[in-house]
Amino acid sequence: MIHDIALRWLVTGLSALSAAAWGFAIASRHRVWTEVVRCGLHFVMAIAMAVTAWPWGAQLPATGPAVFFLLAAVWFVISALVPAETAPRRAVYGYHALMMLAMAWMYAFIHGLLLPGHSSMHLHTDMDMAGGDVSAAAESPGWVTAINWFWFVGFVVAAVFWTFGFGAKRPDGPTYRWWRWLVTPAQATMAAAMSIMFGATLFEA
């Protein structure tokens, strides 16, 4: 959950834009089932990101979504290992796997699945509702905070990378140029939203 209302809406807006792009991609590339799965997983993740940003979202069950995104990460790893795939596409699938893993981690962290009884973000939500205040960072072990920093920095770099680097220079043929311009902002907005979410776990106390 994000406590700053402006950041909540920012994450919600970025996630909604991503979800719209992935939804359009599903409707436009329906002939290839692997593309439907790939875009569908990103669509679900974008919706989950928007939901998780709000207090009521932090109160929803987390075990099911965490397992779902772990399985999604495994699916992308398997996709990257297909012999017919090129090295650049394998790298992209690896990035997608990390995104899904990060979302599973987010659910586990917020709801205290990693350390039962020490749900920093969930407890923070309950205390806010009671008029109190708790520091999320203070309740997290050092290794948990370090992993959150890894995700935060990683997604900041990814957002910049997708905005100014790989997406703009991807050597697709003319037939897929429209897809390049669709997937690039979708990836950039998702990475930006994830960086904000992990930044909130570090800086909102």
Coordinates of C-alpha atoms in Angstrom, one line a residue:
M1 CA 0.0 0.0 0.0
I2 CA 1.1 3.6 -0.7
H3 CA 0.3 6.2 1.9
D4 CA 0.7 9.3 -0.2
I5 CA -2.5 9.9 -2.1
A6 CA -0.8 11.6 -5.0
L7 CA 1.5 8.6 -5.5
R8 CA -1.4 6.3 -5.2
W9 CA -3.2 8.0 -8.1
L10 CA 0.1 8.1 -10.1
V11 CA 0.6 4.4 -9.7
T12 CA -3.1 3.8 -10.5
G13 CA -2.8 5.9 -13.7
L14 CA 0.4 4.3 -14.9
S15 CA -1.0 0.9 -14.2
A16 CA -4.3 1.7 -16.0
L17 CA -2.3 2.9 -19.1
S18 CA -0.3 -0.4 -19.0
A19 CA -3.4 -2.5 -18.6
A20 CA -5.1 -0.7 -21.6
A21 CA -2.0 -1.3 -23.8
W22 CA -1.8 -5.0 -22.9
G23 CA -5.5 -5.4 -23.4
F24 CA -5.3 -3.9 -26.8
A25 CA -2.4 -6.1 -27.6
I26 CA -4.4 -9.2 -26.6
A27 CA -7.3 -8.1 -28.9
S28 CA -4.9 -7.5 -31.8
R29 CA -2.6 -10.5 -31.5
H30 CA -5.1 -13.2 -30.7
R31 CA -3.9 -15.7 -33.3
V32 CA -0.7 -16.5 -31.3
W33 CA -1.6 -18.2 -28.0
T34 CA 1.8 -17.6 -26.4
E35 CA 1.4 -13.9 -27.1
V36 CA -2.0 -14.0 -25.5
V37 CA -0.6 -15.6 -22.4
R38 CA 2.3 -13.1 -22.2
C39 CA 0.2 -10.1 -22.7
G40 CA -2.5 -11.5 -20.4
L41 CA 0.0 -12.0 -17.6
H42 CA 1.1 -8.4 -17.9
F43 CA -2.5 -7.2 -18.0
V44 CA -3.2 -9.0 -14.8
M45 CA -0.1 -7.6 -13.2
A46 CA -1.0 -4.1 -14.2
I47 CA -4.4 -4.5 -12.5
A48 CA -2.8 -6.0 -9.4
M49 CA -0.4 -3.1 -9.2
A50 CA -3.3 -0.6 -9.2
V51 CA -5.2 -2.5 -6.6
T52 CA -2.2 -3.0 -4.3
A53 CA -1.6 0.8 -4.2
W54 CA -4.7 1.4 -2.1
P55 CA -5.5 0.5 1.5
W56 CA -8.4 -1.8 0.6
G57 CA -6.1 -3.6 -1.8
A58 CA -3.7 -4.4 1.1
Q59 CA -6.6 -6.1 3.0
L60 CA -7.2 -8.6 0.2
P61 CA -5.9 -12.2 0.4
A62 CA -2.3 -12.4 -0.8
T63 CA -1.3 -16.1 -0.9
G64 CA -3.2 -16.8 -4.1
P65 CA -1.8 -13.8 -6.0
A66 CA 1.7 -14.4 -4.8
V67 CA 1.6 -18.0 -6.0
F68 CA 0.1 -16.9 -9.3
F69 CA 2.9 -14.4 -10.0
L70 CA 5.5 -17.0 -9.0
L71 CA 4.0 -19.4 -11.5
A72 CA 4.0 -16.6 -14.1
A73 CA 7.7 -16.0 -13.4
V74 CA 8.3 -19.7 -14.0
W75 CA 6.4 -19.6 -17.3
F76 CA 8.6 -16.8 -18.6
V77 CA 11.7 -18.7 -17.5
I78 CA 10.5 -21.7 -19.5
S79 CA 9.7 -19.4 -22.4
A80 CA 13.3 -18.1 -22.3
L81 CA 14.7 -21.6 -22.5
V82 CA 12.9 -22.5 -25.7
P83 CA 15.7 -23.3 -28.2
A84 CA 14.1 -21.4 -31.1
E85 CA 14.2 -18.1 -29.2
T86 CA 16.8 -15.5 -30.0
A87 CA 19.2 -14.2 -27.3
P88 CA 17.5 -10.7 -27.2
R89 CA 14.1 -12.3 -26.8
R90 CA 15.4 -14.6 -24.1
A91 CA 16.7 -11.5 -22.3
V92 CA 13.3 -9.9 -22.5
Y93 CA 11.6 -13.0 -21.2
G94 CA 14.1 -13.0 -18.3
Y95 CA 13.1 -9.4 -17.5
H96 CA 9.4 -10.4 -17.6
A97 CA 10.2 -13.2 -15.2
L98 CA 11.8 -10.8 -12.8
M99 CA 8.8 -8.5 -13.0
M100 CA 6.5 -11.3 -12.1
L101 CA 8.8 -12.4 -9.3
A102 CA 8.9 -8.8 -8.0
M103 CA 5.1 -8.7 -7.9
A104 CA 5.1 -12.0 -5.9
W105 CA 7.6 -10.5 -3.5
M106 CA 5.5 -7.3 -3.2
Y107 CA 2.5 -9.4 -2.1
A108 CA 4.6 -11.5 0.3
F109 CA 6.2 -8.4 1.8
I110 CA 3.0 -6.3 2.2
H111 CA 1.1 -9.2 3.8
G112 CA 3.9 -10.6 5.9
L113 CA 4.1 -14.0 4.1
L114 CA 7.9 -13.9 4.4
L115 CA 8.0 -13.4 8.1
P116 CA 4.6 -14.4 9.6
G117 CA 3.7 -12.0 12.4
H118 CA 5.8 -9.2 11.0
S119 CA 3.6 -7.8 8.3
S120 CA 5.1 -4.3 8.2
M121 CA 2.9 -2.8 5.4
H122 CA -0.3 -4.6 6.6
L123 CA 0.3 -3.5 10.2
H124 CA 1.0 0.0 9.0
T125 CA -2.4 0.0 7.3
D126 CA -4.2 -1.2 10.5
M127 CA -2.4 1.5 12.6
D128 CA -3.3 4.2 10.1
M129 CA -7.0 3.2 10.4
A130 CA -6.7 3.5 14.1
G131 CA -5.0 6.8 13.9
G132 CA -1.5 5.6 14.8
D133 CA 1.8 5.5 12.8
V134 CA 4.3 2.7 12.3
S135 CA 7.6 2.8 10.4
A136 CA 7.6 0.1 7.7
A137 CA 11.3 0.2 7.2
A138 CA 12.0 -0.1 11.0
E139 CA 10.0 -3.4 11.1
S140 CA 11.7 -5.0 8.2
P141 CA 14.9 -7.1 8.6
G142 CA 18.0 -5.8 6.8
W143 CA 17.9 -8.5 4.1
V144 CA 14.3 -7.6 3.3
T145 CA 15.1 -4.0 3.0
A146 CA 18.1 -4.8 0.8
I147 CA 15.9 -6.8 -1.6
N148 CA 13.4 -3.9 -1.7
W149 CA 16.3 -1.6 -2.6
F150 CA 17.3 -4.0 -5.4
W151 CA 13.8 -3.9 -6.9
F152 CA 13.5 -0.2 -6.5
V153 CA 16.8 0.6 -8.2
G154 CA 16.2 -2.1 -10.8
F155 CA 12.9 -0.8 -11.9
V156 CA 14.1 2.8 -12.0
V157 CA 16.8 1.7 -14.4
A158 CA 14.3 -0.4 -16.3
A159 CA 11.9 2.6 -16.7
V160 CA 14.7 4.7 -18.1
F161 CA 15.9 1.8 -20.3
W162 CA 12.4 1.2 -21.8
T163 CA 11.8 4.9 -22.3
F164 CA 15.1 5.9 -23.9
G165 CA 16.9 2.7 -24.9
F166 CA 15.9 -0.7 -26.1
G167 CA 12.3 -0.1 -27.0
A168 CA 13.1 2.9 -29.3
K169 CA 15.8 1.0 -31.1
R170 CA 14.3 -2.5 -31.4
P171 CA 14.9 -3.7 -35.0
D172 CA 11.4 -5.0 -35.7
G173 CA 10.2 -5.2 -39.3
P174 CA 7.5 -2.8 -40.7
T175 CA 4.7 -5.2 -39.9
Y176 CA 5.4 -5.0 -36.2
R177 CA 6.3 -1.3 -35.9
W178 CA 2.9 -0.5 -34.3
W179 CA 3.5 -3.2 -31.7
R180 CA 6.9 -1.7 -30.9
W181 CA 5.4 1.7 -30.1
L182 CA 2.7 0.0 -28.0
V183 CA 4.8 -2.3 -25.9
T184 CA 7.5 0.3 -25.2
P185 CA 5.3 2.7 -23.2
A186 CA 3.5 -0.2 -21.6
Q187 CA 6.8 -1.6 -20.3
A188 CA 8.0 1.9 -19.3
T189 CA 4.9 2.7 -17.3
M190 CA 4.9 -0.7 -15.6
A191 CA 8.5 -0.3 -14.5
A192 CA 7.9 3.3 -13.3
A193 CA 4.8 2.1 -11.3
M194 CA 6.8 -0.7 -9.7
S195 CA 9.7 1.6 -8.8
I196 CA 7.2 4.0 -7.1
M197 CA 5.7 1.0 -5.2
F198 CA 9.0 -0.2 -3.9
G199 CA 10.2 3.3 -3.2
A200 CA 7.1 3.7 -1.0
T201 CA 8.2 0.7 1.1
L202 CA 11.6 2.4 1.6
F203 CA 10.8 6.1 2.0
E204 CA 7.3 6.2 3.5
A205 CA 7.7 5.8 7.2

